[in-house]
Coordinates of C-alpha atoms in Angstrom, one line a residue:
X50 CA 1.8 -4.8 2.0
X51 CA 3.9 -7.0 4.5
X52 CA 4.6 -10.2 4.0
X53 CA 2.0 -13.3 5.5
X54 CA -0.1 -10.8 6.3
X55 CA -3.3 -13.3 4.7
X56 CA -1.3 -16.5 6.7
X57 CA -0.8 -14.8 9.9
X58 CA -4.2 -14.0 10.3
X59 CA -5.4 -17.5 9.5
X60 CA -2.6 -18.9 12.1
X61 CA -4.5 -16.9 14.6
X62 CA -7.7 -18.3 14.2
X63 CA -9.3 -20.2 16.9
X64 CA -9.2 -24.0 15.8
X65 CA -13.0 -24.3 16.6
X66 CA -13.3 -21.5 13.9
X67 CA -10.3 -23.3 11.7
X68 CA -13.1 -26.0 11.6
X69 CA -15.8 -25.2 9.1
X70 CA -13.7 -22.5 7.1
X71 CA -10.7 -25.0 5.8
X72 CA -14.4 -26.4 4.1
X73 CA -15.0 -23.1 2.8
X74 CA -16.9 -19.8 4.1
X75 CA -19.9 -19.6 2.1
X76 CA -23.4 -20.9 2.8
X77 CA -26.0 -19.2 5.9
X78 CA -25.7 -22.1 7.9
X79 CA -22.1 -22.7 7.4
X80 CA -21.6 -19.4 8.5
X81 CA -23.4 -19.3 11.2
X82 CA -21.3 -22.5 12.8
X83 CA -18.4 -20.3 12.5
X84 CA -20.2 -17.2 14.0
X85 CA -20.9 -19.4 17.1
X86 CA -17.4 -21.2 17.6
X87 CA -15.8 -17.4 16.8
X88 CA -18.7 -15.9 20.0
X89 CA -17.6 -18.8 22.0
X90 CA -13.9 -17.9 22.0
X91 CA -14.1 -14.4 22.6
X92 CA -13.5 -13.2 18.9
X93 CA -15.8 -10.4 18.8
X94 CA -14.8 -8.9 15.3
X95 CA -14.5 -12.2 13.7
X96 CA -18.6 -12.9 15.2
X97 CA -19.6 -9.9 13.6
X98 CA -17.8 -10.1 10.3
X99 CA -19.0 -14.0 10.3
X100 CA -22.7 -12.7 11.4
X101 CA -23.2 -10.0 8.8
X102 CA -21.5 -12.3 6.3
X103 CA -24.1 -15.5 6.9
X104 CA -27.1 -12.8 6.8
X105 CA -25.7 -11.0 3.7
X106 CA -26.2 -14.7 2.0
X107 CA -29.7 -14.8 2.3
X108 CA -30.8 -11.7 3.6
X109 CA -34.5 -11.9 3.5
X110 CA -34.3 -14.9 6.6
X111 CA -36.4 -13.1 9.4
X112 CA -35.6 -15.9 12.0
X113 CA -32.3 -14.5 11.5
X114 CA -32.5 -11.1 11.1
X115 CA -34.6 -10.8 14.1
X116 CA -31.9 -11.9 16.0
X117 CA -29.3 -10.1 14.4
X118 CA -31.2 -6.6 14.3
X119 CA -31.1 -6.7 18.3
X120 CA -27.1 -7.4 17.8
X121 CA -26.4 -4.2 15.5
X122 CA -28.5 -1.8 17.2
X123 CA -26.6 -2.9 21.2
X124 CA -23.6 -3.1 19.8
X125 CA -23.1 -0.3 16.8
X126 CA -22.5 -3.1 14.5
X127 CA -22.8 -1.9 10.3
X128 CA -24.4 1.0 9.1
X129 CA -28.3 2.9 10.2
X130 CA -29.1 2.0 6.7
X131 CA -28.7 -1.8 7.7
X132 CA -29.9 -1.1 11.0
X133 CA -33.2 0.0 9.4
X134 CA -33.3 -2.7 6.9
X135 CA -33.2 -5.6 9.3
X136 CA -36.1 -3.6 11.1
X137 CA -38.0 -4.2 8.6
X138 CA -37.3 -7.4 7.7
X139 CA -38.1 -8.5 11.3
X140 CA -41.3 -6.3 11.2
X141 CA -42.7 -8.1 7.2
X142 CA -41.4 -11.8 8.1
X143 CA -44.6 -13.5 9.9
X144 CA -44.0 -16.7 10.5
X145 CA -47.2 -19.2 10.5
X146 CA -48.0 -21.0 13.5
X147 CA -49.0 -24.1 11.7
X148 CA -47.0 -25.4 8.7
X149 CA -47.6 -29.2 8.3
X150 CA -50.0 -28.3 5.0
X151 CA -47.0 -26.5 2.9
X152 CA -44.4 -29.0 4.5
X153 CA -46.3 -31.6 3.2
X154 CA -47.0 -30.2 -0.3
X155 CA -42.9 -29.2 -0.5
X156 CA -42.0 -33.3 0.9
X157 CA -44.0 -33.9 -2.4
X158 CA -42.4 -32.2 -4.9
X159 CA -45.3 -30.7 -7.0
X160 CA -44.5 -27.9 -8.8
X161 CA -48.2 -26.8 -9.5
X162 CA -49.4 -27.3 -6.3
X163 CA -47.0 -25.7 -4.5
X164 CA -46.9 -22.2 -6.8
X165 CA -50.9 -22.4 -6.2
X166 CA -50.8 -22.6 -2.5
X167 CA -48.0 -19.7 -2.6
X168 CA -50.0 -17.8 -4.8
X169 CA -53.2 -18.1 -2.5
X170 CA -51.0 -16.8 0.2
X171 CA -49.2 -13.9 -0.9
X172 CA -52.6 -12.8 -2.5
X173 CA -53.6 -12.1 1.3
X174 CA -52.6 -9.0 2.2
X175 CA -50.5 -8.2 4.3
X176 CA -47.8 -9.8 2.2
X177 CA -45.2 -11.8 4.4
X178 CA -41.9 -12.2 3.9
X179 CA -41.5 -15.6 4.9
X180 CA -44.0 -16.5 2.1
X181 CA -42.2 -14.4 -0.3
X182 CA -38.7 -16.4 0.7
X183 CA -40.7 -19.7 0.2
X184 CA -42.0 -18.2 -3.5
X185 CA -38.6 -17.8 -4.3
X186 CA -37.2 -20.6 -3.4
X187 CA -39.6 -22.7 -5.9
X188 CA -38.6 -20.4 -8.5
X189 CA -34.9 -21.1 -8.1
X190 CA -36.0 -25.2 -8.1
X191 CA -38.1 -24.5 -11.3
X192 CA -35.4 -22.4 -12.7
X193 CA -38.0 -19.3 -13.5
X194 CA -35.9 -16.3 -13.3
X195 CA -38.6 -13.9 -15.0
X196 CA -40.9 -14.8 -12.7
X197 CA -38.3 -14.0 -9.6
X198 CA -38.2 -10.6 -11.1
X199 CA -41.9 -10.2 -11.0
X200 CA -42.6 -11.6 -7.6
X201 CA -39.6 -9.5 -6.9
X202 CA -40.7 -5.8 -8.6
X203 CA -44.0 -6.9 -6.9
X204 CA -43.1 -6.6 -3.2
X205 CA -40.1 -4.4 -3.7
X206 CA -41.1 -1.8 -1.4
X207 CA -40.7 -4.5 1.7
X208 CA -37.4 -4.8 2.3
X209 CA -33.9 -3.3 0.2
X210 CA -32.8 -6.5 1.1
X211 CA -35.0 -8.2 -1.5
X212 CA -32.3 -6.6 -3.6
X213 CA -29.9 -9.6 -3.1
X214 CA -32.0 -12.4 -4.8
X215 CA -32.6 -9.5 -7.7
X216 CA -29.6 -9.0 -8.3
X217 CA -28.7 -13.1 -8.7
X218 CA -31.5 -13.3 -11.0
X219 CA -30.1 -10.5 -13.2
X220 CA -26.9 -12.1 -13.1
X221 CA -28.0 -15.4 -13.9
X222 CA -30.3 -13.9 -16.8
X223 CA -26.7 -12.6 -18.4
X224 CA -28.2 -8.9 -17.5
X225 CA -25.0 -8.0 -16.0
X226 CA -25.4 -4.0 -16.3
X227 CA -28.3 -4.5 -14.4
X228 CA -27.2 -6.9 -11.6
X229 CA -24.1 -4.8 -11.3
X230 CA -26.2 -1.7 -9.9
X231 CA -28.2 -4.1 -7.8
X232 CA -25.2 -6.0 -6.2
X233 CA -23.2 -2.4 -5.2
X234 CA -26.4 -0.6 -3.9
X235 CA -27.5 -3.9 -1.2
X236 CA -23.1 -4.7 -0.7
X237 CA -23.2 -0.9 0.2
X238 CA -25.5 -1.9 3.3
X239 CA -23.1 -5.0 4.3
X240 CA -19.9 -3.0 3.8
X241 CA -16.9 -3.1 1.0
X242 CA -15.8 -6.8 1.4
X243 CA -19.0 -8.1 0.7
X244 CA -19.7 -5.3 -2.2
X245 CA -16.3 -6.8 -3.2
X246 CA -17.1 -9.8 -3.4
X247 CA -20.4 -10.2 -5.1
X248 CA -19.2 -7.3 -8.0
X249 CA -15.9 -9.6 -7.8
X250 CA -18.3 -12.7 -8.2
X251 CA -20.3 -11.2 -10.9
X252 CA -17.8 -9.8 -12.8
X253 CA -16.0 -13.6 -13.1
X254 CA -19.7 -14.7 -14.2
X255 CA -19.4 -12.2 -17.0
X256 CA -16.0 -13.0 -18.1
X257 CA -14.3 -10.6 -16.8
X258 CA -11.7 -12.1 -15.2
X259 CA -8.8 -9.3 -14.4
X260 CA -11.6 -7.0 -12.8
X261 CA -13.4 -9.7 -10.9
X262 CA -9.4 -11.2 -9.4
X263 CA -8.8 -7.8 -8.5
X264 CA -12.2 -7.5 -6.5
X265 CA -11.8 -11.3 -4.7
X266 CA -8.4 -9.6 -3.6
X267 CA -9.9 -6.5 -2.1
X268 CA -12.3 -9.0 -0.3
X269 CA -10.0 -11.1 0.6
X270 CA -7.5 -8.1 2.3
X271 CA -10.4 -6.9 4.4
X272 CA -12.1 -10.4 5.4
X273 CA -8.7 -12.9 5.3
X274 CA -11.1 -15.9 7.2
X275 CA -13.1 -16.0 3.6
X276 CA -11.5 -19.6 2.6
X277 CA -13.1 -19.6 -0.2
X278 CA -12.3 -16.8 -1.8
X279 CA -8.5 -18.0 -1.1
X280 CA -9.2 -20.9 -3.0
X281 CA -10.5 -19.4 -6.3
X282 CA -8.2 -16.3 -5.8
X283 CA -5.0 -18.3 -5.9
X284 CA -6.1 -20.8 -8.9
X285 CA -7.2 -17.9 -11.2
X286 CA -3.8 -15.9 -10.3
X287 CA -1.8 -19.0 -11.1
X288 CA -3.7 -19.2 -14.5
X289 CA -4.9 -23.3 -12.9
X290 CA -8.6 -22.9 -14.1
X291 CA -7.7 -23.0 -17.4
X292 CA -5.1 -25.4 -17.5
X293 CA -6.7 -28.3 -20.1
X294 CA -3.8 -31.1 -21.1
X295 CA -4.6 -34.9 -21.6
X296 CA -4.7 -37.8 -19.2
X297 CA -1.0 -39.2 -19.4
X298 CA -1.9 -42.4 -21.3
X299 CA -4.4 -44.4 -22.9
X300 CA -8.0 -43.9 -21.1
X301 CA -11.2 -45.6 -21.2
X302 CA -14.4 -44.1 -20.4
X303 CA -16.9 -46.4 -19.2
X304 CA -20.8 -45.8 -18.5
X305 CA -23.6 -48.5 -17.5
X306 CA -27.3 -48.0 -18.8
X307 CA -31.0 -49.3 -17.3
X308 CA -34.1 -47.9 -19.3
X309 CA -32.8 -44.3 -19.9
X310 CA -32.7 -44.5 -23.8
X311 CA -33.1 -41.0 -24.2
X312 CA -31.0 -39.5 -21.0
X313 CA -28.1 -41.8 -22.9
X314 CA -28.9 -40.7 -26.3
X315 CA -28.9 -36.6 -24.8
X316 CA -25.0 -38.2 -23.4
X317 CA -23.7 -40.0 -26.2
X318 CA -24.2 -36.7 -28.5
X319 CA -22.5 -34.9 -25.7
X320 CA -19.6 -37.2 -25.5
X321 CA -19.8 -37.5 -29.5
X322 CA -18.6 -33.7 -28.8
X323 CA -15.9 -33.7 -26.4
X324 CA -12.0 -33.8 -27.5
X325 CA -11.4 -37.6 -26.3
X326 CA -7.8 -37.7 -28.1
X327 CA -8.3 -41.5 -28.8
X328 CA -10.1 -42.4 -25.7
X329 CA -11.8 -45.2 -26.3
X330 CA -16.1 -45.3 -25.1
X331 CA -17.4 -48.6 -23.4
X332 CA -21.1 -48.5 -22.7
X333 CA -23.0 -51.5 -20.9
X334 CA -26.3 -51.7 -21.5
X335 CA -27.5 -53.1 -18.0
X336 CA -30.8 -55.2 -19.7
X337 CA -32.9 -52.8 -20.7
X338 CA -36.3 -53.1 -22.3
X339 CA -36.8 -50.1 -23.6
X340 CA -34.9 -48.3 -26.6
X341 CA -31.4 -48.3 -25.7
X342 CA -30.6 -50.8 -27.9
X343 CA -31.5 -48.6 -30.4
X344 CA -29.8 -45.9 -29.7
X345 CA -26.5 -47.7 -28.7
X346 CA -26.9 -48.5 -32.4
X347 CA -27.3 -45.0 -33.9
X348 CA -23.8 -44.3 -32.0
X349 CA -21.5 -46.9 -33.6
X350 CA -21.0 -45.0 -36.9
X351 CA -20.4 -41.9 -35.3
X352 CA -17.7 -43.4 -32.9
X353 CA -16.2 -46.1 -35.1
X354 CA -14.1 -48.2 -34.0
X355 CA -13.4 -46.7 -30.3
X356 CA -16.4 -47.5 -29.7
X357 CA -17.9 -50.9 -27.7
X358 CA -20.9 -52.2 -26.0
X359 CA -22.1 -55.1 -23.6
X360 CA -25.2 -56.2 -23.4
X361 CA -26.4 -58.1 -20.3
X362 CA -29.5 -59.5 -20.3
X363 CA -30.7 -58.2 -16.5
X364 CA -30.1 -55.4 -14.4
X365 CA -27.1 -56.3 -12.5
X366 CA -26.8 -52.5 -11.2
X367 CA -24.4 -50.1 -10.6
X368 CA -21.8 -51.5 -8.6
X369 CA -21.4 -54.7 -10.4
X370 CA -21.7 -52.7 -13.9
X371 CA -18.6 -50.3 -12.7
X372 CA -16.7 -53.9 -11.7
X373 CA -18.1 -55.7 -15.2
X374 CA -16.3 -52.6 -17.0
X375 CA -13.3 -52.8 -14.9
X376 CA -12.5 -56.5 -15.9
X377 CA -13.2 -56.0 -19.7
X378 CA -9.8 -56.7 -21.0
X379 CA -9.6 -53.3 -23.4
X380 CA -10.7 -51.1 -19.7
X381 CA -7.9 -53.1 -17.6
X382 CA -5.0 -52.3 -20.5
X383 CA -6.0 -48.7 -20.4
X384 CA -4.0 -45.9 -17.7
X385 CA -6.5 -44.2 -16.7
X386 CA -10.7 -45.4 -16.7
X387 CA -13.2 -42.3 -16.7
X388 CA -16.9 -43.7 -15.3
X389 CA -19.9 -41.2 -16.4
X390 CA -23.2 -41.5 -15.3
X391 CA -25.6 -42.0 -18.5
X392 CA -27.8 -38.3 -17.6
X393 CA -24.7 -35.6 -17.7
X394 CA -24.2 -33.1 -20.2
X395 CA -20.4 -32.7 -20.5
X396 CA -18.1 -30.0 -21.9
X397 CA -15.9 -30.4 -24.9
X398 CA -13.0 -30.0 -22.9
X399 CA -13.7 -32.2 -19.7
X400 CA -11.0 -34.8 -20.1
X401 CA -8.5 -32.0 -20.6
X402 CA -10.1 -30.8 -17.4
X403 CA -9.5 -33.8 -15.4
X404 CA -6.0 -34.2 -17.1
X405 CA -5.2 -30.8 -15.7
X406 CA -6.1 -32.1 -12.1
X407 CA -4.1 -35.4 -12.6
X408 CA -1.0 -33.4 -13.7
X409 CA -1.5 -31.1 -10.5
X410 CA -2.0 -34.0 -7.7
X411 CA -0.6 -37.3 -9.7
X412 CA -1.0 -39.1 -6.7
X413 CA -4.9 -39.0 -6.3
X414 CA -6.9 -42.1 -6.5
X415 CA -9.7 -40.3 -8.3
X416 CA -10.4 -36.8 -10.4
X417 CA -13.9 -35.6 -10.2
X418 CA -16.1 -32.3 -10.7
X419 CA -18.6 -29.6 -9.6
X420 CA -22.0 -30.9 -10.8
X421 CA -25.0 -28.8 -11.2
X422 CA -28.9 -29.3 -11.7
X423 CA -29.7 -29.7 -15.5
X424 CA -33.1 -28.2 -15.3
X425 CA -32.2 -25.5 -12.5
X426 CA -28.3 -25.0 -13.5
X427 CA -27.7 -22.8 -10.4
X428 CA -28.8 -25.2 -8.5
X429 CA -25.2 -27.6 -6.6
X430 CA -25.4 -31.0 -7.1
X431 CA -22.0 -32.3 -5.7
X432 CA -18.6 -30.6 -5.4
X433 CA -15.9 -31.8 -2.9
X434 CA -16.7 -34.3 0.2
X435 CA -15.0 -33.4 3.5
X436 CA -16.5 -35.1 6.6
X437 CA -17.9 -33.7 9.5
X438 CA -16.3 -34.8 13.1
X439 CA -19.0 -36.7 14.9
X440 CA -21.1 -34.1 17.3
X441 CA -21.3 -36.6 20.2
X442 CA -19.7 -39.4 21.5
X443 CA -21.1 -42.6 19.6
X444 CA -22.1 -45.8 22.2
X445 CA -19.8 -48.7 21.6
X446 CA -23.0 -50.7 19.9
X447 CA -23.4 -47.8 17.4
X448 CA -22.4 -47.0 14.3
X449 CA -20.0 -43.9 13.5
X450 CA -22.1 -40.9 11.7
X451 CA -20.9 -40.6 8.5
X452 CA -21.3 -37.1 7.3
X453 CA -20.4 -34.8 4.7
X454 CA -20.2 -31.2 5.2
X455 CA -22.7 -29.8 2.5
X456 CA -22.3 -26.0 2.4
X457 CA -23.2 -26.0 -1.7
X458 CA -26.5 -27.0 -0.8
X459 CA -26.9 -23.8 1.2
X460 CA -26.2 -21.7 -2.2
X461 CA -26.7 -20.9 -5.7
X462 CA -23.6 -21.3 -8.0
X463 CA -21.7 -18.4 -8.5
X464 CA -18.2 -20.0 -8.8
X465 CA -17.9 -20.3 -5.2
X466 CA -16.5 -24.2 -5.3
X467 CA -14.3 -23.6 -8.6
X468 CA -10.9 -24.6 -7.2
X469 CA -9.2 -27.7 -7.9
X470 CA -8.0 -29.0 -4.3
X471 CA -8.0 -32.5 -2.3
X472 CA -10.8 -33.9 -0.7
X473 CA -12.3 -37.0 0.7
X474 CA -14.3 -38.0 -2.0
X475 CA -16.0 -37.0 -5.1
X476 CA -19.2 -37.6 -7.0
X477 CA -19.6 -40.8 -9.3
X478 CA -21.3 -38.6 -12.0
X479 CA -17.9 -38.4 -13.4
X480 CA -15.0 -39.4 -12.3
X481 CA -11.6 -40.7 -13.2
X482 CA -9.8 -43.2 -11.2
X483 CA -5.8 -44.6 -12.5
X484 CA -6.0 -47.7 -13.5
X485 CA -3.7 -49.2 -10.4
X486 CA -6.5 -47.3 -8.4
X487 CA -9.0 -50.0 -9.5
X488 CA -6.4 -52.5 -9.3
X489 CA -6.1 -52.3 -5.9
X490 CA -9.2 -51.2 -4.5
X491 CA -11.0 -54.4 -4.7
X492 CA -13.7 -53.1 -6.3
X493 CA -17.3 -51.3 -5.8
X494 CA -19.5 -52.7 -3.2
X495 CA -22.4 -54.7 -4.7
X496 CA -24.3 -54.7 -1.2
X497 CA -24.8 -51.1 -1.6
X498 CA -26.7 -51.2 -5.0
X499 CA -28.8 -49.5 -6.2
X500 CA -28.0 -46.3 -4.2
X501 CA -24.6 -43.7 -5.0
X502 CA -23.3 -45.2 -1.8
X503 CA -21.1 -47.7 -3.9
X504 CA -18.7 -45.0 -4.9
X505 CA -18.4 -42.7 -2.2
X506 CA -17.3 -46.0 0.4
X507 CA -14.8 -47.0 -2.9
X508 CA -13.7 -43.6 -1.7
X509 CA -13.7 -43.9 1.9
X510 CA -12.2 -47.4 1.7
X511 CA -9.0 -45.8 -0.5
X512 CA -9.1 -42.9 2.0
X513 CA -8.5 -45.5 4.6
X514 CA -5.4 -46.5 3.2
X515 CA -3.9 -43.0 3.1
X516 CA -4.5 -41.8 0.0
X517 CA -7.0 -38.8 -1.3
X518 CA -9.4 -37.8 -4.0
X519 CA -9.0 -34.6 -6.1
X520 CA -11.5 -31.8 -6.9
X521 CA -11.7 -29.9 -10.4
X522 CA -14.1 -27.3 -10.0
X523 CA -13.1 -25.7 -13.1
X524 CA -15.0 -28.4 -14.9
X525 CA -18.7 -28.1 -14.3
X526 CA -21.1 -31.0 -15.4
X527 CA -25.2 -30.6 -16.0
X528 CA -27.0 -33.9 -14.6
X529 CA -30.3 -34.6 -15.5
X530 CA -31.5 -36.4 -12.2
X531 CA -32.6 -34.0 -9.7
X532 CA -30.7 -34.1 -6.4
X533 CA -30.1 -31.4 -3.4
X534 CA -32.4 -28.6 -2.9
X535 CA -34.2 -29.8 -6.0
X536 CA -34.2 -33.6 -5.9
X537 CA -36.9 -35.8 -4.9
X538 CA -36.9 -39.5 -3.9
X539 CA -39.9 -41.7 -3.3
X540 CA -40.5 -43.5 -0.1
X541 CA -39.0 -46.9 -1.4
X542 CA -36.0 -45.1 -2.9
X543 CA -35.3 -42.5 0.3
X544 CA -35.6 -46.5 2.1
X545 CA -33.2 -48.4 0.2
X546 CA -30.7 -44.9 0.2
X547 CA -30.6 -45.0 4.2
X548 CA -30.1 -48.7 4.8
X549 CA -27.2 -48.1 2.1
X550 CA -26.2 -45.6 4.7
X551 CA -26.2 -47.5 7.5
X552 CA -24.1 -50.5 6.1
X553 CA -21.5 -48.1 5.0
X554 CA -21.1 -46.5 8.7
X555 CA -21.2 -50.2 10.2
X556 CA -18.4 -51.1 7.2
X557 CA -15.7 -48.9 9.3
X558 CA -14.9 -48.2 12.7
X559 CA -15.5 -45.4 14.5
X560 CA -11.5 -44.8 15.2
X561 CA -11.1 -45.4 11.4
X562 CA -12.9 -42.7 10.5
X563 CA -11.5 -40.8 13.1
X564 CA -8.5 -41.2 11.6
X565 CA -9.2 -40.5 7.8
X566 CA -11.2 -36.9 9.1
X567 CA -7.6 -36.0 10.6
X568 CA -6.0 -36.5 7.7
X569 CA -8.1 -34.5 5.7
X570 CA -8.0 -31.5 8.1
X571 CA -4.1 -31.9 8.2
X572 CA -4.2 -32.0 4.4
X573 CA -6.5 -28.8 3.9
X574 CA -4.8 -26.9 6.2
X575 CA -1.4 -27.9 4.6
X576 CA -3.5 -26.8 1.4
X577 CA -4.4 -23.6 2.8
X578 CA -1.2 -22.3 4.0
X579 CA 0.8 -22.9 0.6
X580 CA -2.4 -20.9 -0.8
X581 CA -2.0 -17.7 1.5
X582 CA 1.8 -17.5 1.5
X583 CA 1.6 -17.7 -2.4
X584 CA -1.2 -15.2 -2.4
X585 CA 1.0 -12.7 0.0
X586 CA 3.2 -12.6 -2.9
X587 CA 0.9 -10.9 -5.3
X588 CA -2.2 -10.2 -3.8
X589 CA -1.5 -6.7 -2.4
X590 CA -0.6 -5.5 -6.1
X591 CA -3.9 -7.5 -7.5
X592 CA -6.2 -6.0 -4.9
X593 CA -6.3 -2.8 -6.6
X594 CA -9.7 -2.9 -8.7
X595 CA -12.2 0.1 -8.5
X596 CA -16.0 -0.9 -7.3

């Protein structure tokens, strides 16, 4: 294979295109913001490829594969067998007229209402398959594969593309036999680089990691846009998802609790678990009345003496709880402080995780991790913050639009975001900042409490100053409280989150974030480059895996 054959076709991407893939190039919508930058420049095979791709996520979307069946029957685009099956997906969506009912049943989150109405609906013949996409979709929230399967099996003579949300199930289910039928016979219809990629995906999943390499670097050959895959591809060649080494020096790790007694007693076991190689465990108990005081006591004797608590008698919430632990004389000797939200399930390895991610970018301000849904572990939570570029010019007398692009909302977790790269920011589940990083930073807002906000404009405050956060992806978190495609917030909270909003985007000017978004593109695409002309190295050797 000749040399920079992977970074010469990157280098002659259209920058519009450039854009959303240095983010990554998985996720329908995501996708489809390429596909139109790529039809705006004139990049006809990069539209297609970008097209299929974004279907090929979420096949059964008939908004989208009415639009694309017109597409591959003009043009000759993919095979008659795909040809047929967007016909038919087209033909079996349906789309109501009137959806205000189910919108605001879904706004409400319940569970049992929601299956009912779905229920009622698909018991009307004929069967649609918009309701069938909406019945799956609760199923993934409530984390019922078996039931997939059966609303699945049920209506499989619809669509073959009601194959692709089989074959996750399977996967997910550890049936991998079974899903790796599924995921060759729909890839067939999309072509070899996405058959690559999902056996390549599932194989990974399965722990196979020499067959699913070699099947990310077939993808990768025939589609070189797919960011993503450049990402995972290069870390599991150079052996740097599995790298596990301590934080270089002493480390605290730090964790504020209000009326969660159980949550933190579910934590504390899983902490009790983890190698902390003399890390010493701070946990403020931020005045609660329920239990916790009781259960902070039932985990002295098992840490001994690394072990310390504060008890304040009120809620002084989150920000000033990260700043209380900060100023504690033990925390402030330590090198490194590792904050934890009081709801995550950790691995026993996650400080080594974290180490491995300070040893690859010692100059970070902060290490954090790919978090997923406890209940629906499939399910992204957070993995690493890049911000969007403003879509309009903003008046002088408004604020900038602070925005993160969120393409791991748009999937289910398959390993897509495990790569350890920089970002903008990273979640406050868990994270570990250097000590000098808390030194400096002046500490976490208080006016943003008691919303998330307070870390991610810690970030964006740091960012501002020129330095970056750090992504592990290797190290994967379970948190308990619901967020993204599952979460739910009541009025008063959904309030309190978007005023928090606001006051970050009126914190910094419009130019200033301007400026830290243009770093973070120069930085990813410095990023990406080493990645490709490392990967033309190997990659045509690697590449050589049998479907």
């Amino acid at each position: 294979m000749p040399n920079n054959t992977l970074l010469n076709a990157w280098e002659r991407l259209p920058e519009s295109v450039k854009t959303p893939l240095r983010i990554g190039s998985c996720g329908q919508p995501h996708l489809l913001e390429a596909a139109r930058a790529a039809s705006e420049t004139g990049e006809e095979d990069l539209w297609r490829d970008l097209l299929l791709s974004a279907c090929a996520e979420s096949p059964v979307n008939g908004d989208l594969a009415m639009q694309l069946f017109g597409l591959v029957e003009q043009r000759g685009w993919g095979s008659p067998e795909l040809l047929q099956a967007l016909r038919g997906v087209a033909a079996e969506w349906r789309k109501p007229g009137n959806l205000d009912y189910f919108l605001r049943l879904a706004a409400k989150r319940d569970t049992l209402k929601i299956q009912n109405f779905l229920d009622k609906q698909l018991s009307r013949p004929p069967a649609s398959l918009f309701w069938i996409s909406q019945a799956l979709l609760q199923t993934v929230v409530a984390y019922d594969p078996q039931r997939a399967l059966h609303l699945l099996e049920r209506f499989s003579e619809l669509s073959p593309l009601l194959d692709k949300p089989r074959a996750d199930m399977l996967a997910f289910l550890g049936r991998f036999d079974e899903a790796k039928e599924v995921y060759a016979r729909i890839g067939a219809l999309f072509g070899e680089a996405q058959q690559c990629l999902w056996l390549g995906q599932l194989a990974l999943h399965a722990g196979d990691r020499d067959r699913g390499a070699g099947l990310l670097a077939r993808a990768l050959l025939l589609q070189p846009w797919r960011t993503s895959l450049a990402f995972r591809l290069d870390d599991l060649l150079h052996g740097r998802d599995e790298e596990v080494c301590d934080p270089p020096g002493a480390t605290a790790v730090c964790l504020y609790t209000f009326n969660k007694a159980e949550e933190l007693r579910a934590t504390l076991d899983s902490l009790s678990r983890c190698r902390l190689e003399g890390a010493r465990v701070f946990v403020l108990d931020n005045g609660a009345t329920d239990h916790t005081a009781q259960v902070l006591d039932s985990f002295s004797d098992r840490f001994g003496d690394l072990f310390h608590r504060i008890d304040l008698p009120v809620n002084v919430g989150a920000a000033a709880a990260r700043n209380w632990l900060a100023s504690i004389e033990e925390v402030a000797a330590c090198d490194f402080v590792c904050y934890m939200d009081d709801d995550i399930t950790l691995p026993p390895d996650f400080l080594g995780r974290l180490g491995a991610a300070v040893r690859c970018y010692p100059d970070a301000f902060v290490y954090g991790c790919k978090v997923c849904d406890d209940a629906a572990p499939p399910c992204l939570q957070a993995v690493d913050y890049h911000l969007r570029r403003p879509g309009q010019p903003q008046e002088p007398e408004q604020p900038p639009r602070i925005e993160p692009w969120k393409p791991h909302l748009q999937i289910l977790d398959m390993g897509q975001f495990d790569y350890l790269r920089p970002c903008v920011s990273t979640t406050g589940c868990l994270h570990l900042f250097p000590a000098s990083t808390l030194r400096r930073s002046g500490g976490f807002s208080i006016q943003l409490s008691p919303s998330q906000y307070d870390d991610f404009e810690h970030d964006l405050r740091l960012g501002l100053k020129g330095g970056f956060a750090a992504y592990q992806g290797s190290l994967r978190i379970l948190h308990k409280k619901r967020t993204g495609m599952a979460g739910h917030v009541d009025r008063q909270q959904l309030g309190n989150a978007l005023g928090n909003k606001l006051k970050v985007e009126w914190t910094h000017a419009e130019s200033d974030m301007a400026g830290l978004i243009q770093q973070d593109e120069q930085r990813l695409e410095a990023d990406l480059r080493e990645r490709f002309a490392r990967l033309d190295e190997m990659i045509g050797e690697v590449g050589e895996a049998s479907l």
